[in-house]
Short mmCIF file of C-alpha atoms in Angstrom, two decimals:
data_model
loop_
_atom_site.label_atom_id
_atom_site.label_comp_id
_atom_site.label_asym_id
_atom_site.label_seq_id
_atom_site.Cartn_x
_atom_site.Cartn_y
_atom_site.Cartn_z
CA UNK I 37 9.95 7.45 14.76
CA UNK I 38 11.48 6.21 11.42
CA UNK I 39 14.04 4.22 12.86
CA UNK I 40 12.70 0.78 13.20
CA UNK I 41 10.57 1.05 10.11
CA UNK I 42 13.90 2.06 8.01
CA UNK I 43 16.13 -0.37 9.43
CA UNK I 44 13.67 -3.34 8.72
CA UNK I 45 13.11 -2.38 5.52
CA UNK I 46 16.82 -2.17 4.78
CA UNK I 47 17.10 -5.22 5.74
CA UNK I 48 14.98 -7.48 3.66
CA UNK I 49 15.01 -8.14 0.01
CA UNK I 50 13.62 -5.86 -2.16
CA UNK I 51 9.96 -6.50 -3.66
CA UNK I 52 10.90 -7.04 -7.41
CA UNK I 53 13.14 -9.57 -6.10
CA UNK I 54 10.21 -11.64 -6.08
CA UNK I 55 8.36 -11.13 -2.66
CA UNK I 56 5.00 -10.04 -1.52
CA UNK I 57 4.74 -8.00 1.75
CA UNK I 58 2.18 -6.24 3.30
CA UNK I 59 1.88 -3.72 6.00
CA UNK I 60 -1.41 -3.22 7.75
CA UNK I 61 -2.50 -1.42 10.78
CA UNK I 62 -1.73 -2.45 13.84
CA UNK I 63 -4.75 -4.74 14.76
CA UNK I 64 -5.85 -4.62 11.18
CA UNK I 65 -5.40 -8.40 9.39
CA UNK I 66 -4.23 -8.60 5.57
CA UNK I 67 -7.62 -10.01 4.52
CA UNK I 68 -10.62 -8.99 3.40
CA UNK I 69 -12.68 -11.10 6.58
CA UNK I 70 -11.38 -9.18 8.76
CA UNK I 71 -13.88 -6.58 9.83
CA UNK I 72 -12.10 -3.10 9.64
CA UNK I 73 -11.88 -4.48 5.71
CA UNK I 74 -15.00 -6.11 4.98
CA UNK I 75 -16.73 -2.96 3.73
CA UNK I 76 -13.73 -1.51 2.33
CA UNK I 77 -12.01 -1.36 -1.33
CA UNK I 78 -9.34 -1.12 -2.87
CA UNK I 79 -7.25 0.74 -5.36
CA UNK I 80 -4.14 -0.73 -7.25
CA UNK I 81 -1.32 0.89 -9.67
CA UNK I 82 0.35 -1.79 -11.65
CA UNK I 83 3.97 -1.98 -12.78
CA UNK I 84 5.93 -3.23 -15.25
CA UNK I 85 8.59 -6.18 -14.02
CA UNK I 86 11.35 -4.71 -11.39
CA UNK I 87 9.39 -0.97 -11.59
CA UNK I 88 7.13 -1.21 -7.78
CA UNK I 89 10.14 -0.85 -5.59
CA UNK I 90 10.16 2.74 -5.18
CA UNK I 91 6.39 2.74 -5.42
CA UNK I 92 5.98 0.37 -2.74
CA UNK I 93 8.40 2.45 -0.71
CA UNK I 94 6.58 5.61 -1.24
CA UNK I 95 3.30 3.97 0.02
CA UNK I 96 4.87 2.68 3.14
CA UNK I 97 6.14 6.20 3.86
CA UNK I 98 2.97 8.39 3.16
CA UNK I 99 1.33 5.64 5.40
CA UNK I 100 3.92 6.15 8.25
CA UNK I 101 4.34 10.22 7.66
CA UNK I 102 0.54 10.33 7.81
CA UNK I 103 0.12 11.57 4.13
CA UNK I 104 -3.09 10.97 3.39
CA UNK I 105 -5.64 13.14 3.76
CA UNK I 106 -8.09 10.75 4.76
CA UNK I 107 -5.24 8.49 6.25
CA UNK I 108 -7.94 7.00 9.15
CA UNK I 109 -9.03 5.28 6.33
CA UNK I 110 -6.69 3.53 4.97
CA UNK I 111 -6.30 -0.06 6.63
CA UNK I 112 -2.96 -0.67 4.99
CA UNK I 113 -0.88 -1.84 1.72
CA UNK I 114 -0.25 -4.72 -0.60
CA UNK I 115 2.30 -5.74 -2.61
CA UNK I 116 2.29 -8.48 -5.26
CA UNK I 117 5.51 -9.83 -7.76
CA UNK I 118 3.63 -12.11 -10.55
CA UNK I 119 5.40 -12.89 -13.29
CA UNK I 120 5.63 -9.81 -15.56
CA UNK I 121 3.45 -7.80 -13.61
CA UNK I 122 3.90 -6.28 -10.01
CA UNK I 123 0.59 -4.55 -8.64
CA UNK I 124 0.52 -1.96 -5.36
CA UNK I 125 -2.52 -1.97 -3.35
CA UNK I 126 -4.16 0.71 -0.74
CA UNK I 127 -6.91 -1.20 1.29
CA UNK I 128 -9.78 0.96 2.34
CA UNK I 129 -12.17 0.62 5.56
CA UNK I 130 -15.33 2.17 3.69
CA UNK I 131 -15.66 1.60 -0.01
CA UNK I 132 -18.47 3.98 0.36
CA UNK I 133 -16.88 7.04 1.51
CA UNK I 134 -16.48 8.51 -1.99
CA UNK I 135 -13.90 10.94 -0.52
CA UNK I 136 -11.47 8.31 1.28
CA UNK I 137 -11.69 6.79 -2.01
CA UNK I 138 -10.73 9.47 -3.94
CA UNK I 139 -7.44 9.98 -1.75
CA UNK I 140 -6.60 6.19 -2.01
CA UNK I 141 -7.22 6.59 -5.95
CA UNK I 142 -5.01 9.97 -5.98
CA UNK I 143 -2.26 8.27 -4.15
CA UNK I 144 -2.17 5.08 -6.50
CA UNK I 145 -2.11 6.91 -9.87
CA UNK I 146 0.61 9.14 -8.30
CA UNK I 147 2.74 6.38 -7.33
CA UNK I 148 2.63 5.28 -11.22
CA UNK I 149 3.74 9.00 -12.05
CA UNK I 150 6.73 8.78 -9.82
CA UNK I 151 8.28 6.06 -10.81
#
């Protein structure tokens, strides 16, 4: 199950390198028009220069392993490289369901634990 996911991801430069990926559900679009996100939210963890790599990692692998416990929720993840700064995002489908929130807010202040 792991095998294509791992082998592109080895395969393209790493995130502090100075790109921004995404990785969204499949029929889900990266933007907030589309409508499994137009209700949603979202919930970032922000990283010092070179830091998000294993961060963004760890997001794309609790998304694929199914880590979350309200992982029906999630619509996907974010990353951005900006200058000094490089931010993770978890987009939600329901910024009102307090408890899909709460997992997506977990999960982010986690990932800044981690790394």
């Amino acid at each position: 199950m792991l095998n294509g996911p791992c082998s592109l991801y080895n395969n393209i430069n790493i995130p502090s390198k100075g790109s921004d990926f995404y990785c969204f559900k499949e029929k889900i679009e990266p933007k907030w028009e589309d409508p499994l996100c137009a209700n949603g939210g979202k919930w970032t963890a922000t990283f010092p220069k070179g830091r998000s790599d294993a961060a963004w990692l760890y997001t794309l692998l609790a998304m694929i392993g199914g880590h979350f416990d309200y992982g029906e929720e999630i619509c996907g993840a974010v990353i951005n490289v900006r200058g000094r700064q490089e931010k993770v995002s978890l987009w939600t489908k329901n910024a009102s369901n307090e408890m899909a929130q709460e997992d997506a807010k977990r999960e982010s202040h986690s990932l800044r634990l981690a790394i």
